[in-house]
Short mmCIF file of C-alpha atoms in Angstrom, two decimals:
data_model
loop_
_atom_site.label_atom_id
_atom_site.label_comp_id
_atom_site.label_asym_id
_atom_site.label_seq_id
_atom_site.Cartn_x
_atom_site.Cartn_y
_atom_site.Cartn_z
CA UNK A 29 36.99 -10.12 21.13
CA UNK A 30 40.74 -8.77 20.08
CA UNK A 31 43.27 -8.34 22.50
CA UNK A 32 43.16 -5.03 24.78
CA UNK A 33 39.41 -4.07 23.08
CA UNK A 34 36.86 -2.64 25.76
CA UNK A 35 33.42 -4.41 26.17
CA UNK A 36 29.84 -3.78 27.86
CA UNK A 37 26.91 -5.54 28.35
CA UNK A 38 23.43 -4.30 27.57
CA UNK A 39 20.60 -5.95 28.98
CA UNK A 40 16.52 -5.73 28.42
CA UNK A 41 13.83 -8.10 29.97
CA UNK A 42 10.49 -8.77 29.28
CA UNK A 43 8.62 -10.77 31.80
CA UNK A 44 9.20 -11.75 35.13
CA UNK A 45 12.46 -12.89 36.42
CA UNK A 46 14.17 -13.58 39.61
CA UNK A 47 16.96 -11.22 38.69
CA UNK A 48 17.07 -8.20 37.39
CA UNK A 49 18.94 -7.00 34.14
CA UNK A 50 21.88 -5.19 36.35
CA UNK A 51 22.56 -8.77 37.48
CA UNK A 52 22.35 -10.56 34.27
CA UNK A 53 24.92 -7.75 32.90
CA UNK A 54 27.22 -8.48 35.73
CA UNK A 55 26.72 -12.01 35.24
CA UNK A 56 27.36 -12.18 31.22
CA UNK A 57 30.55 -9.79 31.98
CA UNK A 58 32.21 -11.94 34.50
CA UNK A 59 31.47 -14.87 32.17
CA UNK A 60 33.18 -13.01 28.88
CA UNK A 61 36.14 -11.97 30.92
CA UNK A 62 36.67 -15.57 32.57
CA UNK A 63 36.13 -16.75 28.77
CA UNK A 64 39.43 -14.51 27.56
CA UNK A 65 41.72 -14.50 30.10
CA UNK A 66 44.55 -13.50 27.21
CA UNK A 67 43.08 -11.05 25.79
CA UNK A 68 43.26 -8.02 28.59
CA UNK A 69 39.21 -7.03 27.94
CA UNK A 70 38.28 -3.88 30.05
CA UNK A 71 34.90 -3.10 30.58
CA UNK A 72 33.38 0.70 29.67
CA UNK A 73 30.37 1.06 30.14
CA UNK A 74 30.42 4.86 28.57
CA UNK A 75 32.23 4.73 25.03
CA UNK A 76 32.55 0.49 24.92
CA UNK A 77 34.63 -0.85 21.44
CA UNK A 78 32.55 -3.55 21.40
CA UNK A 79 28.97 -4.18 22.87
CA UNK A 80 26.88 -7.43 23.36
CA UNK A 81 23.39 -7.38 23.79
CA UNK A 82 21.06 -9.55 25.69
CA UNK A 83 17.26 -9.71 25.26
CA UNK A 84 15.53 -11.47 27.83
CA UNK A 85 11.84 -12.74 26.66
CA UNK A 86 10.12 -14.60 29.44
CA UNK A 87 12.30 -18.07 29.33
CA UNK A 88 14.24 -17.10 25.61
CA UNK A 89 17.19 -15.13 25.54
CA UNK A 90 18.71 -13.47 22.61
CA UNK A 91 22.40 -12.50 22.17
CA UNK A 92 23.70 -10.37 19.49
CA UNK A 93 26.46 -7.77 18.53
CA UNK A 94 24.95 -5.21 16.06
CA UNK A 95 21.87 -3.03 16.32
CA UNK A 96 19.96 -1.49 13.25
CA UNK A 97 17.89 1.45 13.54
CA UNK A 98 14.39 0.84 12.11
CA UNK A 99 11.95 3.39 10.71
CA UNK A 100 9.77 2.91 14.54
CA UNK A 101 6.17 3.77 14.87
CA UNK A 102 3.69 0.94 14.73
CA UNK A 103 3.05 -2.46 12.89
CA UNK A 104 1.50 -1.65 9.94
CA UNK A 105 -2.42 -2.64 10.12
CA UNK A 106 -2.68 -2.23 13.77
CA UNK A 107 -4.37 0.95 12.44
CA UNK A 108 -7.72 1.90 10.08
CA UNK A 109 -7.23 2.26 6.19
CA UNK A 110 -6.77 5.43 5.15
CA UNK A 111 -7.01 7.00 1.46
CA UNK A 112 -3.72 9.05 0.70
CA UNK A 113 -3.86 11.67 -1.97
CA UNK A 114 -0.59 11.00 -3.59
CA UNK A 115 1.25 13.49 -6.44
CA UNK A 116 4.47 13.59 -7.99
CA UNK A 117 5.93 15.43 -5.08
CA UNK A 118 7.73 15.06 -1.94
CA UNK A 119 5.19 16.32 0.60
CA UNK A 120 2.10 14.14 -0.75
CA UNK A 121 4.36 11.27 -0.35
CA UNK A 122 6.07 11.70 3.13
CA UNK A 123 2.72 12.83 4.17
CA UNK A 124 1.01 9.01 3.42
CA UNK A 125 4.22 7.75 4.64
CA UNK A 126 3.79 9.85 7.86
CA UNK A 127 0.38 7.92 8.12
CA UNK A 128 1.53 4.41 7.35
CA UNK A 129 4.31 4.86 10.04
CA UNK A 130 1.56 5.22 12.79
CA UNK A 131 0.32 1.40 11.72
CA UNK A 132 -2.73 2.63 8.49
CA UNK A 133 -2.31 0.88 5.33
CA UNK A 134 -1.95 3.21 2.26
CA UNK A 135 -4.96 3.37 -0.53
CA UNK A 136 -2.78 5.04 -2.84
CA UNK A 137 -4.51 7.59 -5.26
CA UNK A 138 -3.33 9.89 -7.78
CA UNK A 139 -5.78 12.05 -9.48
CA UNK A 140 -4.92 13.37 -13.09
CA UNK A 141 -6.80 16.40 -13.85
CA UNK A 142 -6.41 17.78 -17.23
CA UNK A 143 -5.05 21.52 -15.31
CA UNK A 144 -2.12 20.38 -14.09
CA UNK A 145 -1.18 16.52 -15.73
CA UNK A 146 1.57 15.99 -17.37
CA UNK A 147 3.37 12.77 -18.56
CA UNK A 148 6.68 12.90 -16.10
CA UNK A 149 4.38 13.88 -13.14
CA UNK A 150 2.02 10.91 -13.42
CA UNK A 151 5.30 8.69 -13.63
CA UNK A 152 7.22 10.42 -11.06
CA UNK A 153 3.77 9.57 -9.08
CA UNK A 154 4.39 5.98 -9.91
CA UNK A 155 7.81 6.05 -8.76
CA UNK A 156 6.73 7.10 -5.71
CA UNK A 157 4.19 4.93 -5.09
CA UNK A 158 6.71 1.97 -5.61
CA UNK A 159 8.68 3.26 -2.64
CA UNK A 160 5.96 4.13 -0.23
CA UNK A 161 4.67 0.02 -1.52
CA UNK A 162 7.98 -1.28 -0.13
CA UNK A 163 6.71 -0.47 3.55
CA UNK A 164 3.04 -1.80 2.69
CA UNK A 165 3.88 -5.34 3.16
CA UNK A 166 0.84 -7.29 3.48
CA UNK A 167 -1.43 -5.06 1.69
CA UNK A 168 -2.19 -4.56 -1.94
CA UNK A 169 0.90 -2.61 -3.81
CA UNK A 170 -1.64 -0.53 -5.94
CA UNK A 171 -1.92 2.97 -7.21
CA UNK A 172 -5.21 4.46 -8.52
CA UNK A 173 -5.11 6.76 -10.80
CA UNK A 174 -8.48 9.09 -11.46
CA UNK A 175 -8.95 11.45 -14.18
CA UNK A 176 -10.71 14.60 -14.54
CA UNK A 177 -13.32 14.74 -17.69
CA UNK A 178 -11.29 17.29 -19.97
CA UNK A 179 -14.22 20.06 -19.42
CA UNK A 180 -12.36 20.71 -16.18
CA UNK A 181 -9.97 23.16 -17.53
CA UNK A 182 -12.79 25.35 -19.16
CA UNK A 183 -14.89 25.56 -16.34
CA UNK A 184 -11.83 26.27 -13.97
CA UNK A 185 -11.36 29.40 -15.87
CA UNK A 186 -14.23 30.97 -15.14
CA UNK A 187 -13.24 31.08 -11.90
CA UNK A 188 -9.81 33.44 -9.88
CA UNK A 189 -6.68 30.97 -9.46
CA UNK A 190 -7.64 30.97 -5.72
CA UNK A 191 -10.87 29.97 -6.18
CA UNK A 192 -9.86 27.63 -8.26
CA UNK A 193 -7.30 26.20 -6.16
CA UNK A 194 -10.09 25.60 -4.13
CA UNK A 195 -12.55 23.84 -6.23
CA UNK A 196 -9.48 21.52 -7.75
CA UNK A 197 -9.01 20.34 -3.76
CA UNK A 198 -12.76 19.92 -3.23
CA UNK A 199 -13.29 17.55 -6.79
CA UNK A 200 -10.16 15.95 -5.46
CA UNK A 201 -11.55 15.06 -1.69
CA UNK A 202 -14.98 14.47 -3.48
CA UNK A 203 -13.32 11.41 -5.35
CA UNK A 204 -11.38 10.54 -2.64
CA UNK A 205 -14.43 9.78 0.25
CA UNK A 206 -16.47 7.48 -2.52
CA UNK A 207 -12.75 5.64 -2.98
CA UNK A 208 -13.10 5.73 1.19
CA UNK A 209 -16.54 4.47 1.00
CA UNK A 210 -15.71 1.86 -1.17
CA UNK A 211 -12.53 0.25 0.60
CA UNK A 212 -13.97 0.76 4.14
CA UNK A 213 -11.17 3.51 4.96
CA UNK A 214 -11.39 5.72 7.93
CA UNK A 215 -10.50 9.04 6.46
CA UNK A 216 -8.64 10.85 3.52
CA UNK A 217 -4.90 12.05 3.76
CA UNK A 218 -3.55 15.09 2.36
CA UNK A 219 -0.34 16.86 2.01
CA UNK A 220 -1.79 20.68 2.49
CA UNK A 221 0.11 23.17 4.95
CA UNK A 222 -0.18 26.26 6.46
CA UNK A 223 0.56 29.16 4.78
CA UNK A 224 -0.20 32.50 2.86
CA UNK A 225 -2.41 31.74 0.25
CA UNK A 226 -5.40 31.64 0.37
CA UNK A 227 -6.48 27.46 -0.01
CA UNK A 228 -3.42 27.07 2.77
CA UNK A 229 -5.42 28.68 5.49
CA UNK A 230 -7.63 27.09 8.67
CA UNK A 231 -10.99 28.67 6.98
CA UNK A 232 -9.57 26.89 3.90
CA UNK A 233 -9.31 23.90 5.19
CA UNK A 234 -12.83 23.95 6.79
CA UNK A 235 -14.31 24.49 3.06
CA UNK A 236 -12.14 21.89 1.72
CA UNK A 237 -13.22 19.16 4.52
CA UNK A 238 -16.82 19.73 3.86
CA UNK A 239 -16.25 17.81 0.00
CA UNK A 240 -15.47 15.38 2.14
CA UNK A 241 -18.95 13.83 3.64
CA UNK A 242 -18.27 13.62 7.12
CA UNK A 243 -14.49 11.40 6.51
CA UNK A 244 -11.64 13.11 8.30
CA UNK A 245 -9.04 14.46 6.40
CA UNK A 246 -6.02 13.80 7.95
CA UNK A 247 -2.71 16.81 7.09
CA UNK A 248 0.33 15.30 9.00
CA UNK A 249 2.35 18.03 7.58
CA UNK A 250 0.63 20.69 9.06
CA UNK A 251 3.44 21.13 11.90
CA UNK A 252 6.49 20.82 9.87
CA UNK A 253 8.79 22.89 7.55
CA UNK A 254 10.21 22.00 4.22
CA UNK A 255 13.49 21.45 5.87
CA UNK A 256 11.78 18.32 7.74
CA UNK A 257 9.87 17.15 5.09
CA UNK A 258 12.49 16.38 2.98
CA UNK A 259 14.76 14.80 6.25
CA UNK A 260 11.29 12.42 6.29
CA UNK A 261 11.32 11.99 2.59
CA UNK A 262 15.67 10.69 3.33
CA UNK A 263 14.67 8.48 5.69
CA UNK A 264 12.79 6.71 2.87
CA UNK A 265 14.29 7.04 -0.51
CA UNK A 266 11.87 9.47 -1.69
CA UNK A 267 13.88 12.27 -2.13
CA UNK A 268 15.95 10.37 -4.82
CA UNK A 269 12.87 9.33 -6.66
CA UNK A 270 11.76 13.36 -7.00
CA UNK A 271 15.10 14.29 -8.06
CA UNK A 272 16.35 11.69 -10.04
CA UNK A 273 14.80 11.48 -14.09
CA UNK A 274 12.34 9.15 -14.33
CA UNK A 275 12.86 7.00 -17.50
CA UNK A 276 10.68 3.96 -16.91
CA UNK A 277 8.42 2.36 -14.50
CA UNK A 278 9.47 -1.09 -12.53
CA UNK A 279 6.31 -2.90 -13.73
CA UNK A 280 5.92 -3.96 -9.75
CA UNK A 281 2.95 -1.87 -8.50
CA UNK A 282 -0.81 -2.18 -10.14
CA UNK A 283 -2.07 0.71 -11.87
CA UNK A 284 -6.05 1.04 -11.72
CA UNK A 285 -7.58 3.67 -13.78
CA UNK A 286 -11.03 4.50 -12.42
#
Protein backbone atom coordinates (compact mmCIF):
# COMPACT_ATOMS: atom_id res chain seq x y z
CA UNK A 1 0.00 0.00 0.00
CA UNK A 2 1.60 3.65 -1.00
CA UNK A 3 0.89 6.55 0.90
CA UNK A 4 -2.64 8.38 0.29
CA UNK A 5 -3.78 5.19 -2.23
CA UNK A 6 -7.57 4.14 -1.72
CA UNK A 7 -8.36 0.43 -0.84
CA UNK A 8 -11.48 -2.07 -0.68
CA UNK A 9 -12.11 -5.32 0.34
CA UNK A 10 -13.90 -7.96 -1.67
CA UNK A 11 -15.15 -10.88 -0.05
CA UNK A 12 -16.76 -14.46 -1.32
CA UNK A 13 -17.61 -17.55 0.92
CA UNK A 14 -18.27 -20.90 0.29
CA UNK A 15 -19.61 -22.91 3.12
CA UNK A 16 -20.98 -22.18 6.27
CA UNK A 17 -19.68 -19.57 8.54
CA UNK A 18 -20.63 -17.75 11.59
CA UNK A 19 -20.14 -14.45 9.84
CA UNK A 20 -21.01 -13.27 6.89
CA UNK A 21 -18.71 -11.76 4.08
CA UNK A 22 -19.91 -7.94 4.96
CA UNK A 23 -18.24 -8.72 8.31
CA UNK A 24 -15.14 -10.34 7.17
CA UNK A 25 -14.73 -7.12 4.74
CA UNK A 26 -15.13 -4.86 7.67
CA UNK A 27 -12.94 -6.97 9.61
CA UNK A 28 -9.88 -7.30 6.95
CA UNK A 29 -10.34 -3.30 6.45
CA UNK A 30 -9.99 -2.29 9.99
CA UNK A 31 -7.04 -4.70 10.16
CA UNK A 32 -5.18 -3.05 6.84
CA UNK A 33 -5.80 0.40 8.13
CA UNK A 34 -4.53 -0.40 11.84
CA UNK A 35 -1.55 -2.16 9.80
CA UNK A 36 -0.57 1.48 8.01
CA UNK A 37 -1.22 3.99 10.23
CA UNK A 38 1.39 6.32 7.98
CA UNK A 39 0.22 5.83 5.05
CA UNK A 40 -3.36 7.90 5.06
CA UNK A 41 -5.36 4.68 3.22
CA UNK A 42 -9.05 5.68 2.45
CA UNK A 43 -11.40 3.19 1.71
CA UNK A 44 -13.73 3.37 -1.76
CA UNK A 45 -15.63 1.00 -2.20
CA UNK A 46 -16.81 2.41 -5.88
CA UNK A 47 -13.55 3.22 -8.02
CA UNK A 48 -10.83 1.59 -5.19
CA UNK A 49 -6.77 2.11 -6.42
CA UNK A 50 -6.09 -0.90 -5.01
CA UNK A 51 -8.32 -4.02 -4.16
CA UNK A 52 -7.68 -7.19 -1.99
CA UNK A 53 -9.58 -10.12 -2.32
CA UNK A 54 -10.61 -12.74 0.10
CA UNK A 55 -11.96 -16.22 -0.78
CA UNK A 56 -13.41 -18.00 1.94
CA UNK A 57 -13.56 -22.02 1.31
CA UNK A 58 -15.09 -23.77 4.25
CA UNK A 59 -11.98 -23.44 6.89
CA UNK A 60 -9.19 -22.06 3.91
CA UNK A 61 -8.97 -18.63 3.05
CA UNK A 62 -7.31 -17.15 0.09
CA UNK A 63 -5.92 -13.59 -0.22
CA UNK A 64 -4.80 -12.05 -3.35
CA UNK A 65 -4.45 -8.68 -5.30
CA UNK A 66 -5.01 -9.36 -9.07
CA UNK A 67 -7.87 -11.03 -10.89
CA UNK A 68 -7.61 -12.62 -14.46
CA UNK A 69 -10.49 -13.07 -16.60
CA UNK A 70 -10.77 -16.68 -17.84
CA UNK A 71 -12.45 -17.96 -20.99
CA UNK A 72 -15.71 -19.30 -18.29
CA UNK A 73 -18.08 -22.00 -19.27
CA UNK A 74 -17.44 -25.45 -17.90
CA UNK A 75 -14.49 -27.89 -17.05
CA UNK A 76 -13.71 -29.48 -19.99
CA UNK A 77 -15.03 -33.31 -19.89
CA UNK A 78 -17.81 -32.61 -17.59
CA UNK A 79 -19.58 -32.95 -20.98
CA UNK A 80 -20.10 -35.92 -23.90
CA UNK A 81 -17.49 -36.12 -26.86
CA UNK A 82 -18.47 -34.52 -29.65
CA UNK A 83 -17.06 -34.78 -33.40
CA UNK A 84 -16.27 -31.14 -34.75
CA UNK A 85 -16.11 -30.64 -38.46
CA UNK A 86 -13.15 -28.41 -38.60
CA UNK A 87 -11.89 -26.27 -41.99
CA UNK A 88 -9.45 -23.73 -42.61
CA UNK A 89 -11.82 -21.05 -41.49
CA UNK A 90 -12.87 -19.01 -38.67
CA UNK A 91 -16.45 -20.16 -38.14
CA UNK A 92 -15.67 -24.09 -38.19
CA UNK A 93 -13.22 -23.32 -35.57
CA UNK A 94 -15.01 -20.93 -33.06
CA UNK A 95 -17.89 -23.14 -33.66
CA UNK A 96 -15.90 -26.48 -31.93
CA UNK A 97 -14.51 -24.00 -29.64
CA UNK A 98 -18.10 -22.79 -28.82
CA UNK A 99 -18.68 -26.58 -27.93
CA UNK A 100 -15.56 -27.28 -25.93
CA UNK A 101 -16.35 -24.12 -23.80
CA UNK A 102 -19.65 -25.81 -22.55
CA UNK A 103 -17.24 -28.80 -20.97
CA UNK A 104 -17.20 -31.56 -24.65
CA UNK A 105 -13.87 -32.61 -25.68
CA UNK A 106 -13.04 -31.88 -29.39
CA UNK A 107 -12.65 -35.00 -32.03
CA UNK A 108 -11.11 -32.82 -34.43
CA UNK A 109 -11.80 -33.68 -38.20
CA UNK A 110 -10.96 -32.14 -41.34
CA UNK A 111 -12.21 -33.66 -44.45
CA UNK A 112 -10.20 -33.05 -47.78
CA UNK A 113 -12.35 -33.50 -50.69
CA UNK A 114 -10.74 -33.23 -53.98
CA UNK A 115 -13.61 -29.99 -54.88
CA UNK A 116 -12.42 -27.69 -52.72
CA UNK A 117 -8.62 -28.92 -51.14
CA UNK A 118 -5.96 -27.08 -51.47
CA UNK A 119 -2.44 -27.18 -49.85
CA UNK A 120 -2.65 -23.74 -47.59
CA UNK A 121 -6.24 -24.71 -46.52
CA UNK A 122 -5.37 -28.15 -45.15
CA UNK A 123 -2.42 -26.31 -43.22
CA UNK A 124 -4.29 -23.36 -42.19
CA UNK A 125 -6.67 -26.35 -40.81
CA UNK A 126 -3.70 -27.56 -38.89
CA UNK A 127 -2.96 -24.31 -37.50
CA UNK A 128 -6.10 -24.18 -36.21
CA UNK A 129 -6.39 -27.23 -34.75
CA UNK A 130 -3.14 -26.45 -32.69
CA UNK A 131 -4.98 -23.56 -31.07
CA UNK A 132 -8.34 -25.07 -30.40
CA UNK A 133 -5.63 -28.28 -28.79
CA UNK A 134 -4.28 -25.68 -26.33
CA UNK A 135 -7.78 -25.69 -24.46
CA UNK A 136 -8.09 -29.66 -24.83
CA UNK A 137 -5.93 -30.40 -21.97
CA UNK A 138 -6.37 -33.86 -20.95
CA UNK A 139 -7.54 -35.21 -24.14
CA UNK A 140 -5.76 -36.39 -27.23
CA UNK A 141 -4.26 -33.20 -29.33
CA UNK A 142 -5.23 -34.92 -32.72
CA UNK A 143 -6.59 -33.87 -36.03
CA UNK A 144 -8.10 -36.34 -38.56
CA UNK A 145 -7.90 -35.69 -41.72
CA UNK A 146 -10.37 -37.73 -44.36
CA UNK A 147 -10.18 -37.64 -47.98
CA UNK A 148 -12.60 -37.86 -50.67
CA UNK A 149 -11.77 -40.70 -53.49
CA UNK A 150 -10.85 -38.25 -56.49
CA UNK A 151 -14.18 -39.47 -58.47
CA UNK A 152 -15.88 -36.91 -56.25
CA UNK A 153 -15.35 -34.01 -58.44
CA UNK A 154 -16.83 -35.82 -61.58
CA UNK A 155 -19.79 -37.00 -60.07
CA UNK A 156 -20.40 -33.54 -58.30
CA UNK A 157 -20.78 -32.12 -61.69
CA UNK A 158 -23.49 -33.77 -62.73
CA UNK A 159 -25.26 -32.21 -60.29
CA UNK A 160 -26.45 -27.76 -59.82
CA UNK A 161 -23.85 -26.04 -57.31
CA UNK A 162 -26.77 -26.12 -54.79
CA UNK A 163 -27.34 -29.48 -55.02
CA UNK A 164 -24.10 -30.06 -54.76
CA UNK A 165 -23.50 -28.04 -51.84
CA UNK A 166 -25.76 -30.33 -50.47
CA UNK A 167 -24.44 -33.68 -51.23
CA UNK A 168 -20.65 -32.33 -50.22
CA UNK A 169 -22.39 -31.64 -46.48
CA UNK A 170 -24.21 -35.00 -46.47
CA UNK A 171 -20.67 -37.23 -47.54
CA UNK A 172 -19.19 -34.94 -44.95
CA UNK A 173 -21.80 -35.79 -41.89
CA UNK A 174 -21.82 -39.41 -43.38
CA UNK A 175 -18.01 -39.69 -42.38
CA UNK A 176 -18.41 -37.85 -39.50
CA UNK A 177 -21.27 -40.26 -37.45
CA UNK A 178 -19.00 -43.63 -38.25
CA UNK A 179 -15.91 -41.28 -36.69
CA UNK A 180 -18.89 -40.71 -33.82
CA UNK A 181 -19.59 -44.31 -33.71
CA UNK A 182 -16.22 -45.18 -33.38
CA UNK A 183 -15.00 -42.76 -30.45
CA UNK A 184 -18.31 -43.09 -28.51
CA UNK A 185 -19.21 -39.25 -29.28
CA UNK A 186 -22.60 -37.86 -28.66
CA UNK A 187 -23.18 -35.90 -31.80
CA UNK A 188 -21.45 -34.07 -34.80
CA UNK A 189 -20.62 -30.23 -34.77
CA UNK A 190 -20.87 -27.98 -37.59
CA UNK A 191 -20.23 -24.47 -38.46
CA UNK A 192 -23.47 -23.93 -40.94
CA UNK A 193 -25.72 -20.68 -40.51
CA UNK A 194 -28.69 -19.26 -41.55
CA UNK A 195 -28.95 -17.65 -44.59
CA UNK A 196 -30.00 -17.23 -48.34
CA UNK A 197 -28.81 -20.02 -50.10
CA UNK A 198 -30.19 -22.64 -50.47
CA UNK A 199 -27.96 -25.53 -48.12
CA UNK A 200 -28.18 -22.46 -45.33
CA UNK A 201 -31.86 -22.95 -44.81
CA UNK A 202 -34.03 -24.94 -41.84
CA UNK A 203 -35.38 -27.52 -44.70
CA UNK A 204 -31.62 -27.69 -45.47
CA UNK A 205 -30.59 -28.53 -42.48
CA UNK A 206 -33.29 -31.26 -41.99
CA UNK A 207 -31.80 -33.06 -45.30
CA UNK A 208 -28.38 -32.59 -44.13
CA UNK A 209 -29.12 -34.18 -40.47
CA UNK A 210 -30.66 -37.21 -41.97
CA UNK A 211 -26.69 -38.34 -43.35
CA UNK A 212 -26.32 -38.31 -40.04
CA UNK A 213 -27.98 -41.73 -38.54
CA UNK A 214 -29.86 -40.53 -35.77
CA UNK A 215 -26.42 -38.34 -34.05
CA UNK A 216 -27.33 -34.73 -33.41
CA UNK A 217 -25.69 -32.24 -35.23
CA UNK A 218 -24.95 -29.59 -33.14
CA UNK A 219 -24.66 -25.53 -35.19
CA UNK A 220 -23.65 -23.16 -32.27
CA UNK A 221 -23.41 -20.47 -34.77
CA UNK A 222 -26.75 -20.49 -35.80
CA UNK A 223 -27.62 -17.28 -33.56
CA UNK A 224 -24.70 -15.16 -34.27
CA UNK A 225 -23.34 -12.70 -36.93
CA UNK A 226 -19.95 -12.52 -38.47
CA UNK A 227 -19.23 -9.57 -36.34
CA UNK A 228 -19.40 -12.08 -33.19
CA UNK A 229 -17.81 -14.80 -34.64
CA UNK A 230 -14.76 -13.27 -35.18
CA UNK A 231 -14.97 -11.34 -31.37
CA UNK A 232 -15.17 -15.42 -30.35
CA UNK A 233 -12.43 -16.33 -32.72
CA UNK A 234 -10.18 -12.95 -30.54
CA UNK A 235 -10.89 -14.34 -27.54
CA UNK A 236 -8.82 -17.34 -28.71
CA UNK A 237 -6.09 -16.56 -31.10
CA UNK A 238 -7.84 -17.83 -34.01
CA UNK A 239 -8.29 -14.92 -35.85
CA UNK A 240 -4.44 -14.50 -36.13
CA UNK A 241 -4.00 -18.02 -37.30
CA UNK A 242 -6.66 -17.27 -40.45
CA UNK A 243 -4.99 -14.15 -41.25
CA UNK A 244 -1.56 -14.61 -40.71
CA UNK A 245 0.55 -16.87 -43.75
CA UNK A 246 0.98 -20.11 -42.79
CA UNK A 247 4.59 -21.25 -43.53
CA UNK A 248 5.01 -24.38 -41.44
CA UNK A 249 3.32 -26.58 -39.04
CA UNK A 250 4.53 -26.79 -35.12
CA UNK A 251 4.97 -30.60 -35.32
CA UNK A 252 2.77 -30.61 -31.82
CA UNK A 253 -0.65 -32.02 -32.85
CA UNK A 254 -1.09 -35.77 -34.48
CA UNK A 255 -2.22 -35.94 -37.88
CA UNK A 256 -4.32 -39.24 -38.70
CA UNK A 257 -5.21 -39.81 -42.22
CA UNK A 258 -8.17 -42.19 -42.41
Amino acid sequence: FEGGRSFAVRCRRVGKHPYTSQDLCRKIGERITALFPQSKLRVDLKNPEQAVQVEVRDDKAYLFTDVIKGVGGLPLGTQPKLVCLLKGDIQSAVACWMTMKRGCPAILVYIENSVMATRENTRRTQCLAQTLMKWNVGFPRRLRMIRFDCSLKKTLEEFSLDSAVLLRKRLMLRSAQRIAEKESAEGIVTADTLGRRAHQTIQSFKILDEAARGFPVYRPLVGLDDEEIVAAAMAIGLERTVTKKIDHVEPNIRVGLE
